[in-house]
PDB file of C-alpha atoms in Angstrom:
ATOM      1  CA  UNK I   1      47.576  75.362 -37.322  1.00 49.00           C
ATOM      2  CA  UNK I   2      46.139  78.683 -38.527  1.00 54.00           C
ATOM      3  CA  UNK I   3      43.849  81.061 -36.711  1.00 58.00           C
ATOM      4  CA  UNK I   4      41.062  82.733 -38.709  1.00 62.00           C
ATOM      5  CA  UNK I   5      40.736  86.503 -38.643  1.00 67.00           C
ATOM      6  CA  UNK I   6      37.638  86.050 -36.476  1.00 71.00           C
ATOM      7  CA  UNK I   7      39.973  85.031 -33.631  1.00 80.00           C
ATOM      8  CA  UNK I   8      41.842  88.352 -33.629  1.00 87.00           C
ATOM      9  CA  UNK I   9      39.321  90.096 -31.320  1.00 89.00           C
ATOM     10  CA  UNK I  10      39.638  87.194 -28.872  1.00 88.00           C
ATOM     11  CA  UNK I  11      43.424  87.503 -29.017  1.00 90.00           C
ATOM     12  CA  UNK I  12      43.133  91.218 -28.233  1.00 91.00           C
ATOM     13  CA  UNK I  13      40.756  90.392 -25.381  1.00 90.00           C
ATOM     14  CA  UNK I  14      43.237  87.816 -24.062  1.00 92.00           C
ATOM     15  CA  UNK I  15      46.016  90.441 -24.082  1.00 91.00           C
ATOM     16  CA  UNK I  16      43.753  92.821 -22.171  1.00 90.00           C
ATOM     17  CA  UNK I  17      42.952  90.180 -19.546  1.00 90.00           C
ATOM     18  CA  UNK I  18      46.686  89.608 -19.015  1.00 89.00           C
ATOM     19  CA  UNK I  19      47.557  93.318 -18.863  1.00 88.00           C
ATOM     20  CA  UNK I  20      44.750  94.095 -16.413  1.00 87.00           C
ATOM     21  CA  UNK I  21      45.242  90.805 -14.527  1.00 86.00           C
ATOM     22  CA  UNK I  22      41.506  90.485 -14.246  1.00 88.00           C
ATOM     23  CA  UNK I  23      38.600  89.031 -16.239  1.00 90.00           C
ATOM     24  CA  UNK I  24      36.267  91.551 -14.608  1.00 89.00           C
ATOM     25  CA  UNK I  25      38.422  94.566 -15.485  1.00 88.00           C
ATOM     26  CA  UNK I  26      38.877  93.346 -19.058  1.00 89.00           C
ATOM     27  CA  UNK I  27      35.118  92.838 -19.348  1.00 90.00           C
ATOM     28  CA  UNK I  28      34.452  96.412 -18.201  1.00 90.00           C
ATOM     29  CA  UNK I  29      37.005  97.801 -20.669  1.00 86.00           C
ATOM     30  CA  UNK I  30      35.489  95.794 -23.522  1.00 86.00           C
ATOM     31  CA  UNK I  31      31.867  96.497 -22.572  1.00 89.00           C
ATOM     32  CA  UNK I  32      31.136  92.807 -21.997  1.00 90.00           C
ATOM     33  CA  UNK I  33      29.954  90.717 -19.097  1.00 92.00           C
ATOM     34  CA  UNK I  34      32.574  88.652 -17.287  1.00 90.00           C
ATOM     35  CA  UNK I  35      31.045  85.332 -18.365  1.00 91.00           C
ATOM     36  CA  UNK I  36      31.325  86.330 -22.033  1.00 91.00           C
ATOM     37  CA  UNK I  37      35.032  87.092 -21.583  1.00 90.00           C
ATOM     38  CA  UNK I  38      35.579  83.725 -19.869  1.00 90.00           C
ATOM     39  CA  UNK I  39      33.820  81.880 -22.703  1.00 92.00           C
ATOM     40  CA  UNK I  40      35.854  83.650 -25.382  1.00 91.00           C
ATOM     41  CA  UNK I  41      39.152  82.931 -23.642  1.00 90.00           C
ATOM     42  CA  UNK I  42      38.124  79.288 -23.148  1.00 91.00           C
ATOM     43  CA  UNK I  43      37.228  79.057 -26.847  1.00 90.00           C
ATOM     44  CA  UNK I  44      40.597  80.578 -27.737  1.00 90.00           C
ATOM     45  CA  UNK I  45      42.393  78.001 -25.563  1.00 90.00           C
ATOM     46  CA  UNK I  46      40.438  75.259 -27.295  1.00 90.00           C
ATOM     47  CA  UNK I  47      41.388  76.699 -30.672  1.00 88.00           C
ATOM     48  CA  UNK I  48      45.146  76.774 -29.931  1.00 88.00           C
ATOM     49  CA  UNK I  49      44.999  73.470 -28.046  1.00 90.00           C
ATOM     50  CA  UNK I  50      46.837  74.512 -24.861  1.00 91.00           C
ATOM     51  CA  UNK I  51      46.009  76.087 -21.503  1.00 92.00           C
ATOM     52  CA  UNK I  52      46.952  79.774 -21.593  1.00 92.00           C
ATOM     53  CA  UNK I  53      45.857  80.931 -18.144  1.00 90.00           C
ATOM     54  CA  UNK I  54      45.688  79.367 -14.711  1.00 88.00           C
ATOM     55  CA  UNK I  55      42.729  80.847 -12.836  1.00 80.00           C
ATOM     56  CA  UNK I  56      42.039  80.629  -9.103  1.00 74.00           C
ATOM     57  CA  UNK I  57      39.704  82.570  -6.859  1.00 68.00           C
ATOM     58  CA  UNK I  58      42.576  84.855  -5.834  1.00 72.00           C
ATOM     59  CA  UNK I  59      44.898  85.285  -8.804  1.00 78.00           C
ATOM     60  CA  UNK I  60      45.484  84.892 -12.494  1.00 84.00           C
ATOM     61  CA  UNK I  61      48.722  83.443 -13.881  1.00 87.00           C
ATOM     62  CA  UNK I  62      50.096  82.718 -17.344  1.00 90.00           C
ATOM     63  CA  UNK I  63      51.325  79.296 -18.346  1.00 90.00           C
ATOM     64  CA  UNK I  64      54.627  79.199 -20.258  1.00 90.00           C
ATOM     65  CA  UNK I  65      52.661  78.723 -23.483  1.00 91.00           C
ATOM     66  CA  UNK I  66      50.368  81.553 -22.437  1.00 89.00           C
ATOM     67  CA  UNK I  67      53.303  83.922 -21.930  1.00 91.00           C
ATOM     68  CA  UNK I  68      54.635  83.240 -25.435  1.00 91.00           C
ATOM     69  CA  UNK I  69      51.128  83.625 -26.889  1.00 91.00           C
ATOM     70  CA  UNK I  70      50.567  86.870 -24.956  1.00 90.00           C
ATOM     71  CA  UNK I  71      53.720  88.461 -26.367  1.00 90.00           C
ATOM     72  CA  UNK I  72      52.438  87.896 -29.908  1.00 89.00           C
ATOM     73  CA  UNK I  73      48.935  89.092 -29.007  1.00 88.00           C
ATOM     74  CA  UNK I  74      50.359  92.235 -27.382  1.00 89.00           C
ATOM     75  CA  UNK I  75      52.443  92.906 -30.493  1.00 88.00           C
ATOM     76  CA  UNK I  76      49.310  92.575 -32.658  1.00 87.00           C
ATOM     77  CA  UNK I  77      47.471  95.053 -30.443  1.00 87.00           C
ATOM     78  CA  UNK I  78      50.388  97.471 -30.581  1.00 85.00           C
ATOM     79  CA  UNK I  79      50.480  97.207 -34.373  1.00 84.00           C
ATOM     80  CA  UNK I  80      46.739  97.886 -34.525  1.00 83.00           C
ATOM     81  CA  UNK I  81      47.126 100.958 -32.309  1.00 79.00           C
ATOM     82  CA  UNK I  82      49.995 102.155 -34.483  1.00 74.00           C
ATOM     83  CA  UNK I  83      47.812 101.832 -37.572  1.00 75.00           C
ATOM     84  CA  UNK I  84      45.218 104.089 -35.971  1.00 73.00           C
ATOM     85  CA  UNK I  85      47.870 106.451 -34.614  1.00 66.00           C
ATOM     86  CA  UNK I  86      49.427 106.821 -38.051  1.00 61.00           C
ATOM     87  CA  UNK I  87      46.438 108.874 -39.200  1.00 57.00           C
ATOM     88  CA  UNK I  88      45.715 110.578 -35.888  1.00 55.00           C
ATOM     89  CA  UNK I  89      47.156 112.952 -33.325  1.00 49.00           C
ATOM     90  CA  UNK I  90      49.446 110.348 -31.771  1.00 43.00           C
ATOM     91  CA  UNK I  91      51.714 110.401 -34.836  1.00 50.00           C
ATOM     92  CA  UNK I  92      52.248 114.110 -34.405  1.00 59.00           C
ATOM     93  CA  UNK I  93      54.421 115.637 -31.710  1.00 78.00           C
ATOM     94  CA  UNK I  94      51.414 116.651 -29.643  1.00 87.00           C
ATOM     95  CA  UNK I  95      49.559 115.377 -26.599  1.00 90.00           C
ATOM     96  CA  UNK I  96      50.308 114.123 -23.099  1.00 92.00           C
ATOM     97  CA  UNK I  97      53.028 111.686 -22.009  1.00 94.00           C
ATOM     98  CA  UNK I  98      52.349 110.164 -18.585  1.00 93.00           C
ATOM     99  CA  UNK I  99      55.564 109.378 -16.684  1.00 94.00           C
ATOM    100  CA  UNK I 100      55.874 107.355 -13.476  1.00 92.00           C
ATOM    101  CA  UNK I 101      59.285 107.828 -11.844  1.00 92.00           C
ATOM    102  CA  UNK I 102      61.085 107.358  -8.537  1.00 88.00           C
ATOM    103  CA  UNK I 103      60.694 110.556  -6.518  1.00 88.00           C
ATOM    104  CA  UNK I 104      64.291 111.501  -5.734  1.00 90.00           C
ATOM    105  CA  UNK I 105      65.542 110.733  -9.252  1.00 93.00           C
ATOM    106  CA  UNK I 106      62.658 112.701 -10.741  1.00 93.00           C
ATOM    107  CA  UNK I 107      63.418 115.711  -8.532  1.00 91.00           C
ATOM    108  CA  UNK I 108      67.186 115.728  -9.095  1.00 91.00           C
ATOM    109  CA  UNK I 109      67.400 114.758 -12.763  1.00 93.00           C
ATOM    110  CA  UNK I 110      64.168 114.114 -14.646  1.00 94.00           C
ATOM    111  CA  UNK I 111      62.603 117.484 -13.866  1.00 93.00           C
ATOM    112  CA  UNK I 112      65.539 119.268 -15.475  1.00 93.00           C
ATOM    113  CA  UNK I 113      65.734 116.846 -18.416  1.00 95.00           C
ATOM    114  CA  UNK I 114      62.011 117.068 -19.111  1.00 95.00           C
ATOM    115  CA  UNK I 115      62.168 120.849 -18.900  1.00 94.00           C
ATOM    116  CA  UNK I 116      64.803 120.884 -21.631  1.00 94.00           C
ATOM    117  CA  UNK I 117      62.689 118.482 -23.690  1.00 94.00           C
ATOM    118  CA  UNK I 118      59.522 120.575 -23.367  1.00 94.00           C
ATOM    119  CA  UNK I 119      61.369 123.700 -24.473  1.00 92.00           C
ATOM    120  CA  UNK I 120      61.904 122.033 -27.850  1.00 90.00           C
ATOM    121  CA  UNK I 121      58.457 120.396 -28.080  1.00 91.00           C
ATOM    122  CA  UNK I 122      55.798 122.976 -27.163  1.00 89.00           C
ATOM    123  CA  UNK I 123      52.963 120.708 -28.325  1.00 91.00           C
ATOM    124  CA  UNK I 124      53.755 118.013 -25.765  1.00 94.00           C
ATOM    125  CA  UNK I 125      52.770 117.962 -22.104  1.00 95.00           C
ATOM    126  CA  UNK I 126      54.352 115.652 -19.497  1.00 96.00           C
ATOM    127  CA  UNK I 127      52.368 114.501 -16.471  1.00 95.00           C
ATOM    128  CA  UNK I 128      54.494 113.124 -13.609  1.00 92.00           C
ATOM    129  CA  UNK I 129      53.546 110.649 -10.902  1.00 90.00           C
ATOM    130  CA  UNK I 130      56.334 109.783  -8.435  1.00 88.00           C
ATOM    131  CA  UNK I 131      56.450 106.400  -6.762  1.00 83.00           C
ATOM    132  CA  UNK I 132      59.454 104.578  -5.306  1.00 77.00           C
ATOM    133  CA  UNK I 133      57.869 101.122  -5.593  1.00 75.00           C
ATOM    134  CA  UNK I 134      58.564  98.849  -8.560  1.00 72.00           C
ATOM    135  CA  UNK I 135      55.171  99.335 -10.189  1.00 70.00           C
ATOM    136  CA  UNK I 136      53.602  97.312 -12.979  1.00 70.00           C
ATOM    137  CA  UNK I 137      53.440  99.333 -16.207  1.00 71.00           C
ATOM    138  CA  UNK I 138      49.840  98.364 -16.978  1.00 68.00           C
ATOM    139  CA  UNK I 139      48.650  99.066 -13.440  1.00 69.00           C
ATOM    140  CA  UNK I 140      50.472 102.399 -13.212  1.00 74.00           C
ATOM    141  CA  UNK I 141      48.456 104.001 -16.003  1.00 81.00           C
ATOM    142  CA  UNK I 142      51.688 105.566 -17.276  1.00 88.00           C
ATOM    143  CA  UNK I 143      53.064 105.633 -20.805  1.00 90.00           C
ATOM    144  CA  UNK I 144      56.571 105.052 -19.452  1.00 91.00           C
ATOM    145  CA  UNK I 145      58.023 104.111 -16.066  1.00 91.00           C
ATOM    146  CA  UNK I 146      61.542 105.284 -15.117  1.00 93.00           C
ATOM    147  CA  UNK I 147      63.429 103.376 -12.441  1.00 90.00           C
ATOM    148  CA  UNK I 148      67.009 103.060 -11.156  1.00 90.00           C
ATOM    149  CA  UNK I 149      67.639  99.417 -10.286  1.00 87.00           C
ATOM    150  CA  UNK I 150      70.108  96.533 -10.444  1.00 82.00           C
ATOM    151  CA  UNK I 151      67.902  94.751 -12.959  1.00 75.00           C
ATOM    152  CA  UNK I 152      64.296  94.812 -14.077  1.00 69.00           C
ATOM    153  CA  UNK I 153      62.157  91.918 -15.206  1.00 62.00           C
ATOM    154  CA  UNK I 154      58.648  91.656 -16.583  1.00 59.00           C
ATOM    155  CA  UNK I 155      56.557  91.573 -19.711  1.00 54.00           C
ATOM    156  CA  UNK I 156      57.113  95.276 -20.482  1.00 66.00           C
ATOM    157  CA  UNK I 157      59.811  96.385 -22.916  1.00 81.00           C
ATOM    158  CA  UNK I 158      62.816  97.691 -20.973  1.00 85.00           C
ATOM    159  CA  UNK I 159      65.327 100.196 -22.373  1.00 90.00           C
ATOM    160  CA  UNK I 160      68.463 100.997 -20.410  1.00 91.00           C
ATOM    161  CA  UNK I 161      69.331 104.675 -20.832  1.00 93.00           C
ATOM    162  CA  UNK I 162      72.190 105.115 -18.319  1.00 93.00           C
ATOM    163  CA  UNK I 163      74.498 103.289 -15.921  1.00 92.00           C
ATOM    164  CA  UNK I 164      75.309 103.942 -12.287  1.00 93.00           C
ATOM    165  CA  UNK I 165      76.745 102.164  -9.247  1.00 92.00           C
ATOM    166  CA  UNK I 166      76.259 102.074  -5.495  1.00 93.00           C
ATOM    167  CA  UNK I 167      78.628 103.802  -3.040  1.00 95.00           C
ATOM    168  CA  UNK I 168      79.189 103.240   0.678  1.00 96.00           C
ATOM    169  CA  UNK I 169      79.437 106.778   2.028  1.00 98.00           C
ATOM    170  CA  UNK I 170      79.823 108.699   5.260  1.00 97.00           C
ATOM    171  CA  UNK I 171      80.586 112.274   6.205  1.00 98.00           C
ATOM    172  CA  UNK I 172      84.152 113.330   7.054  1.00 98.00           C
ATOM    173  CA  UNK I 173      82.917 114.173  10.569  1.00 98.00           C
ATOM    174  CA  UNK I 174      81.579 110.652  11.124  1.00 97.00           C
ATOM    175  CA  UNK I 175      84.778 109.034   9.814  1.00 97.00           C
ATOM    176  CA  UNK I 176      86.888 111.283  12.046  1.00 97.00           C
ATOM    177  CA  UNK I 177      84.811 110.201  15.024  1.00 96.00           C
ATOM    178  CA  UNK I 178      84.335 106.483  14.288  1.00 95.00           C
ATOM    179  CA  UNK I 179      87.249 105.737  11.964  1.00 96.00           C
ATOM    180  CA  UNK I 180      87.108 104.634   8.341  1.00 95.00           C
ATOM    181  CA  UNK I 181      86.351 100.922   7.799  1.00 95.00           C
ATOM    182  CA  UNK I 182      89.248  99.139   6.103  1.00 93.00           C
ATOM    183  CA  UNK I 183      87.389  95.894   5.353  1.00 93.00           C
ATOM    184  CA  UNK I 184      83.715  94.834   5.214  1.00 93.00           C
ATOM    185  CA  UNK I 185      84.128  93.043   8.556  1.00 91.00           C
ATOM    186  CA  UNK I 186      84.808  96.414  10.218  1.00 93.00           C
ATOM    187  CA  UNK I 187      81.203  97.447   9.568  1.00 93.00           C
ATOM    188  CA  UNK I 188      79.932  95.419  12.533  1.00 90.00           C
ATOM    189  CA  UNK I 189      81.213  98.173  14.835  1.00 92.00           C
ATOM    190  CA  UNK I 190      79.780 101.038  12.782  1.00 94.00           C
ATOM    191  CA  UNK I 191      76.461 102.840  12.697  1.00 94.00           C
ATOM    192  CA  UNK I 192      74.822 101.786   9.428  1.00 94.00           C
ATOM    193  CA  UNK I 193      71.895 103.530   7.766  1.00 95.00           C
ATOM    194  CA  UNK I 194      69.735 101.068   5.853  1.00 92.00           C
ATOM    195  CA  UNK I 195      67.270 101.327   2.952  1.00 88.00           C
ATOM    196  CA  UNK I 196      64.002  99.908   4.224  1.00 83.00           C
ATOM    197  CA  UNK I 197      62.638  98.681   0.861  1.00 76.00           C
ATOM    198  CA  UNK I 198      65.451  96.130   0.491  1.00 75.00           C
ATOM    199  CA  UNK I 199      66.408  93.256   2.827  1.00 70.00           C
ATOM    200  CA  UNK I 200      69.696  93.931   4.607  1.00 67.00           C
ATOM    201  CA  UNK I 201      71.192  90.625   3.447  1.00 67.00           C
ATOM    202  CA  UNK I 202      70.734  91.763  -0.169  1.00 69.00           C
ATOM    203  CA  UNK I 203      71.838  95.364   0.307  1.00 71.00           C
ATOM    204  CA  UNK I 204      75.013  94.913   2.364  1.00 86.00           C
ATOM    205  CA  UNK I 205      76.895  92.526   0.079  1.00 86.00           C
ATOM    206  CA  UNK I 206      80.617  92.938  -0.582  1.00 90.00           C
ATOM    207  CA  UNK I 207      83.481  91.232  -2.372  1.00 89.00           C
ATOM    208  CA  UNK I 208      86.616  90.047  -0.588  1.00 83.00           C
ATOM    209  CA  UNK I 209      89.340  87.809  -2.026  1.00 81.00           C
ATOM    210  CA  UNK I 210      87.189  87.127  -5.081  1.00 79.00           C
ATOM    211  CA  UNK I 211      84.109  85.937  -3.194  1.00 86.00           C
ATOM    212  CA  UNK I 212      80.804  87.517  -2.219  1.00 87.00           C
ATOM    213  CA  UNK I 213      80.228  88.048   1.471  1.00 85.00           C
ATOM    214  CA  UNK I 214      77.286  89.385   3.439  1.00 84.00           C
ATOM    215  CA  UNK I 215      77.951  91.564   6.463  1.00 85.00           C
ATOM    216  CA  UNK I 216      75.590  91.572   9.475  1.00 85.00           C
ATOM    217  CA  UNK I 217      75.044  95.218  10.319  1.00 86.00           C
ATOM    218  CA  UNK I 218      73.479  97.168  13.146  1.00 81.00           C
ATOM    219  CA  UNK I 219      70.996  99.689  11.732  1.00 86.00           C
ATOM    220  CA  UNK I 220      70.109 102.546  14.034  1.00 86.00           C
ATOM    221  CA  UNK I 221      68.230 104.275  11.205  1.00 93.00           C
ATOM    222  CA  UNK I 222      66.089 102.635   8.504  1.00 93.00           C
ATOM    223  CA  UNK I 223      64.269 104.671   5.840  1.00 92.00           C
ATOM    224  CA  UNK I 224      62.292 103.896   2.705  1.00 87.00           C
ATOM    225  CA  UNK I 225      63.423 107.155   1.079  1.00 88.00           C
ATOM    226  CA  UNK I 226      67.040 107.321  -0.115  1.00 90.00           C
ATOM    227  CA  UNK I 227      67.006 111.108   0.281  1.00 92.00           C
ATOM    228  CA  UNK I 228      66.467 110.637   4.025  1.00 94.00           C
ATOM    229  CA  UNK I 229      69.503 108.335   4.195  1.00 95.00           C
ATOM    230  CA  UNK I 230      71.587 110.875   2.290  1.00 96.00           C
ATOM    231  CA  UNK I 231      70.541 113.592   4.734  1.00 96.00           C
ATOM    232  CA  UNK I 232      71.436 111.403   7.698  1.00 97.00           C
ATOM    233  CA  UNK I 233      74.814 110.523   6.191  1.00 97.00           C
ATOM    234  CA  UNK I 234      75.539 114.218   5.566  1.00 98.00           C
ATOM    235  CA  UNK I 235      74.624 114.909   9.195  1.00 97.00           C
ATOM    236  CA  UNK I 236      77.215 112.389  10.397  1.00 97.00           C
ATOM    237  CA  UNK I 237      74.740 109.781  11.679  1.00 96.00           C
ATOM    238  CA  UNK I 238      76.516 106.856  10.020  1.00 96.00           C
ATOM    239  CA  UNK I 239      77.409 104.951   6.847  1.00 97.00           C
ATOM    240  CA  UNK I 240      74.928 104.292   4.059  1.00 96.00           C
ATOM    241  CA  UNK I 241      74.923 102.521   0.685  1.00 94.00           C
ATOM    242  CA  UNK I 242      73.494 104.971  -1.846  1.00 95.00           C
ATOM    243  CA  UNK I 243      73.342 105.291  -5.646  1.00 94.00           C
ATOM    244  CA  UNK I 244      75.891 107.440  -7.401  1.00 94.00           C
ATOM    245  CA  UNK I 245      73.266 109.753  -8.901  1.00 94.00           C
ATOM    246  CA  UNK I 246      72.270 110.777  -5.377  1.00 94.00           C
ATOM    247  CA  UNK I 247      75.725 111.344  -3.867  1.00 95.00           C
ATOM    248  CA  UNK I 248      78.001 112.221  -6.818  1.00 93.00           C
ATOM    249  CA  UNK I 249      77.964 115.947  -6.088  1.00 92.00           C
ATOM    250  CA  UNK I 250      78.462 115.340  -2.368  1.00 95.00           C
ATOM    251  CA  UNK I 251      81.514 113.146  -3.048  1.00 95.00           C
ATOM    252  CA  UNK I 252      82.942 115.676  -5.520  1.00 93.00           C
ATOM    253  CA  UNK I 253      82.471 118.489  -2.993  1.00 94.00           C
ATOM    254  CA  UNK I 254      83.916 116.502  -0.088  1.00 96.00           C
ATOM    255  CA  UNK I 255      80.658 116.484   1.880  1.00 97.00           C
ATOM    256  CA  UNK I 256      80.639 112.671   1.719  1.00 97.00           C
ATOM    257  CA  UNK I 257      83.483 110.159   1.368  1.00 97.00           C
ATOM    258  CA  UNK I 258      83.148 106.910  -0.564  1.00 96.00           C
ATOM    259  CA  UNK I 259      84.752 104.041   1.394  1.00 97.00           C
ATOM    260  CA  UNK I 260      85.473 100.342   0.724  1.00 95.00           C
ATOM    261  CA  UNK I 261      85.302 101.064  -3.010  1.00 93.00           C
ATOM    262  CA  UNK I 262      87.260  97.959  -3.985  1.00 92.00           C
ATOM    263  CA  UNK I 263      84.862  95.775  -2.001  1.00 92.00           C
ATOM    264  CA  UNK I 264      81.569  97.200  -3.270  1.00 91.00           C
ATOM    265  CA  UNK I 265      80.651  96.388  -6.876  1.00 88.00           C
ATOM    266  CA  UNK I 266      76.911  96.864  -7.298  1.00 86.00           C
ATOM    267  CA  UNK I 267      76.092  98.133 -10.805  1.00 90.00           C
ATOM    268  CA  UNK I 268      72.855  99.988 -11.435  1.00 91.00           C
ATOM    269  CA  UNK I 269      70.951 100.946 -14.547  1.00 92.00           C
ATOM    270  CA  UNK I 270      68.499 103.712 -15.310  1.00 93.00           C
ATOM    271  CA  UNK I 271      65.651 101.972 -17.114  1.00 92.00           C
ATOM    272  CA  UNK I 272      62.612 103.079 -19.072  1.00 92.00           C
ATOM    273  CA  UNK I 273      59.734 100.606 -19.142  1.00 89.00           C
ATOM    274  CA  UNK I 274      57.284 100.910 -22.016  1.00 86.00           C
ATOM    275  CA  UNK I 275      54.617  98.750 -23.601  1.00 77.00           C
ATOM    276  CA  UNK I 276      56.357  98.487 -26.980  1.00 68.00           C
ATOM    277  CA  UNK I 277      59.715  99.618 -28.389  1.00 61.00           C
ATOM    278  CA  UNK I 278      58.810 100.356 -32.025  1.00 60.00           C
ATOM    279  CA  UNK I 279      55.102 101.195 -31.962  1.00 71.00           C
ATOM    280  CA  UNK I 280      55.123 104.046 -29.477  1.00 81.00           C
ATOM    281  CA  UNK I 281      53.167 107.249 -30.109  1.00 86.00           C
ATOM    282  CA  UNK I 282      55.494 109.838 -31.568  1.00 88.00           C
ATOM    283  CA  UNK I 283      55.355 112.050 -28.473  1.00 91.00           C
ATOM    284  CA  UNK I 284      56.429 109.147 -26.241  1.00 91.00           C
ATOM    285  CA  UNK I 285      59.172 108.002 -28.600  1.00 91.00           C
ATOM    286  CA  UNK I 286      60.574 111.533 -28.772  1.00 93.00           C
ATOM    287  CA  UNK I 287      60.738 111.773 -24.976  1.00 95.00           C
ATOM    288  CA  UNK I 288      62.377 108.360 -24.516  1.00 94.00           C
ATOM    289  CA  UNK I 289      64.972 109.100 -27.208  1.00 93.00           C
ATOM    290  CA  UNK I 290      65.696 112.494 -25.646  1.00 95.00           C
ATOM    291  CA  UNK I 291      66.203 110.961 -22.195  1.00 96.00           C
ATOM    292  CA  UNK I 292      68.576 108.344 -23.646  1.00 94.00           C
ATOM    293  CA  UNK I 293      70.681 111.090 -25.231  1.00 94.00           C
ATOM    294  CA  UNK I 294      70.532 113.331 -22.164  1.00 94.00           C
ATOM    295  CA  UNK I 295      71.732 110.616 -19.765  1.00 93.00           C
ATOM    296  CA  UNK I 296      74.216 108.979 -22.157  1.00 89.00           C
ATOM    297  CA  UNK I 297      77.257 110.315 -20.279  1.00 83.00           C
ATOM    298  CA  UNK I 298      75.925 109.370 -16.813  1.00 76.00           C
ATOM    299  CA  UNK I 299      78.013 112.234 -15.375  1.00 84.00           C
ATOM    300  CA  UNK I 300      75.718 112.648 -12.382  1.00 86.00           C
ATOM    301  CA  UNK I 301      77.507 115.616 -10.839  1.00 80.00           C
ATOM    302  CA  UNK I 302      77.067 117.563 -14.091  1.00 80.00           C
ATOM    303  CA  UNK I 303      73.564 116.323 -14.890  1.00 79.00           C
ATOM    304  CA  UNK I 304      71.995 117.210 -11.521  1.00 72.00           C
ATOM    305  CA  UNK I 305      69.650 120.143 -11.309  1.00 64.00           C
ATOM    306  CA  UNK I 306      71.986 123.127 -10.667  1.00 61.00           C
ATOM    307  CA  UNK I 307      69.338 124.701  -8.432  1.00 59.00           C
ATOM    308  CA  UNK I 308      69.700 121.826  -5.965  1.00 59.00           C
ATOM    309  CA  UNK I 309      71.822 123.132  -3.134  1.00 50.00           C
ATOM    310  CA  UNK I 310      73.136 119.667  -2.335  1.00 53.00           C
TER     311      UNK I 310
END
């Protein structure tokens, strides 16, 4: 089956509906009424012979065929934008790159990295928005989203630019007072500081004798900001599981001690989410490539902003 060129605008409209997750929003963007968008998507479904979207009064979802079709439609749209960009400002190293990043990582590492990047690219501006939630790329309004996570899924293109791991840490003062845990089971008698954006049964997972075990913990402090947990751990409040990028300098300086290292194996990645890998505006591609080079060593103690007192 072949689709005539007349169907290309409908394919672009379909991609916009998916990215905005709304017929109404897509209609506003396209300057159409909602009913016209619905008719064009229905005609497109009739043309390809399969249901692409499942619509209810509350949400919009892709069928499996719709997901595959969307990826091709999105690629067509990206290629069209690249064709326009090739003769416009976006192909030059000028303009604004909008970055959405987790707050603590942005403060400790991205601010310094972006500063170095801007020094070599005076025609580019970077606009930051910090947000610790796992945001949708299309909804964020950003050109790229930077997150530190175990894994990321979604329709956006994901590029891993660095690796990290989690550490169970406490201050020397706390360990002197409460004793260092020798096995995961010992944690039941310790004060544990928990990250509020993750369920405890997912966060406090360990390995013992080759098997995964979950440890029931008592949390006398729960926070949705990892920097708060780091501060509490430094103050001797208790034990916390924190990413290496946040505590590497503290461990190196002896302010925090990493315990149960052979039982805790939680790898992390630093990821950049973008709408397309090969058809990015030049300014965005330059920034992503620079960040990949800058964080290639993942030596967090060396990469941290030297002005941070730790």
